[in-house]
Amino acid sequence: MKVKITYTPEEENAARATLDTLRAMYPAARVHESAKKAGVSAVFLTVIKPEKPHHTKQNS
């Protein structure tokens, strides 16, 4: 599952609260933030299934 949260500076507190809630629900999720473009920021949360870990150099 992937979740993308896009927000403006005015919505940052709500976006952070949403991200905190999702991270509490899915502690193993990966989070990536994109650079701000035209005043809009984005945060991506990727939830991976425990039986199918993300392929990295450590678990390849």
C-alpha positions as semicolon CSV with decimal commas, in nm:
position;residue;x (nm);y (nm);z (nm)
1;M;0,000;0,000;0,000
2;K;0,122;0,348;-0,082
3;V;-0,013;0,673;0,059
4;K;0,073;1,017;-0,078
5;I;-0,005;1,326;0,125
6;T;0,028;1,658;-0,054
7;Y;-0,011;1,975;0,147
8;T;0,043;2,350;0,149
9;P;0,219;2,533;0,433
10;E;-0,121;2,612;0,587
11;E;-0,205;2,240;0,598
12;E;0,129;2,122;0,739
13;N;0,001;2,056;1,093
14;A;-0,286;1,840;0,966
15;A;-0,052;1,655;0,729
16;R;0,194;1,583;1,011
17;A;-0,087;1,458;1,237
18;T;-0,209;1,231;0,958
19;L;0,141;1,098;0,897
20;D;0,193;1,038;1,270
21;T;-0,131;0,840;1,287
22;L;-0,038;0,628;0,985
23;R;0,310;0,560;1,123
24;A;0,156;0,446;1,452
25;M;-0,066;0,204;1,258
26;Y;0,220;0,082;1,036
27;P;0,550;0,120;1,225
28;A;0,750;-0,068;0,958
29;A;0,637;0,168;0,681
30;R;0,894;0,366;0,486
31;V;0,853;0,743;0,459
32;H;0,993;0,967;0,188
33;E;0,947;1,343;0,157
34;S;0,972;1,529;-0,171
35;A;1,111;1,875;-0,225
36;K;0,867;2,165;-0,212
37;K;0,746;2,270;-0,555
38;A;0,542;2,586;-0,597
39;G;0,462;2,590;-0,226
40;V;0,328;2,234;-0,220
41;S;0,502;1,957;-0,025
42;A;0,447;1,582;-0,048
43;V;0,510;1,291;0,185
44;F;0,497;0,931;0,066
45;L;0,434;0,639;0,301
46;T;0,490;0,284;0,174
47;V;0,360;-0,010;0,374
48;I;0,523;-0,340;0,287
49;K;0,389;-0,683;0,368
50;P;0,600;-0,862;0,630
51;E;0,617;-1,172;0,411
52;K;0,746;-0,967;0,114
53;P;1,018;-0,734;0,242
54;H;1,149;-0,457;0,021
55;H;1,448;-0,568;-0,183
56;T;1,759;-0,387;-0,067
57;K;2,124;-0,482;-0,062
58;Q;2,077;-0,613;0,293
59;N;1,802;-0,861;0,209
60;S;1,880;-0,946;-0,154
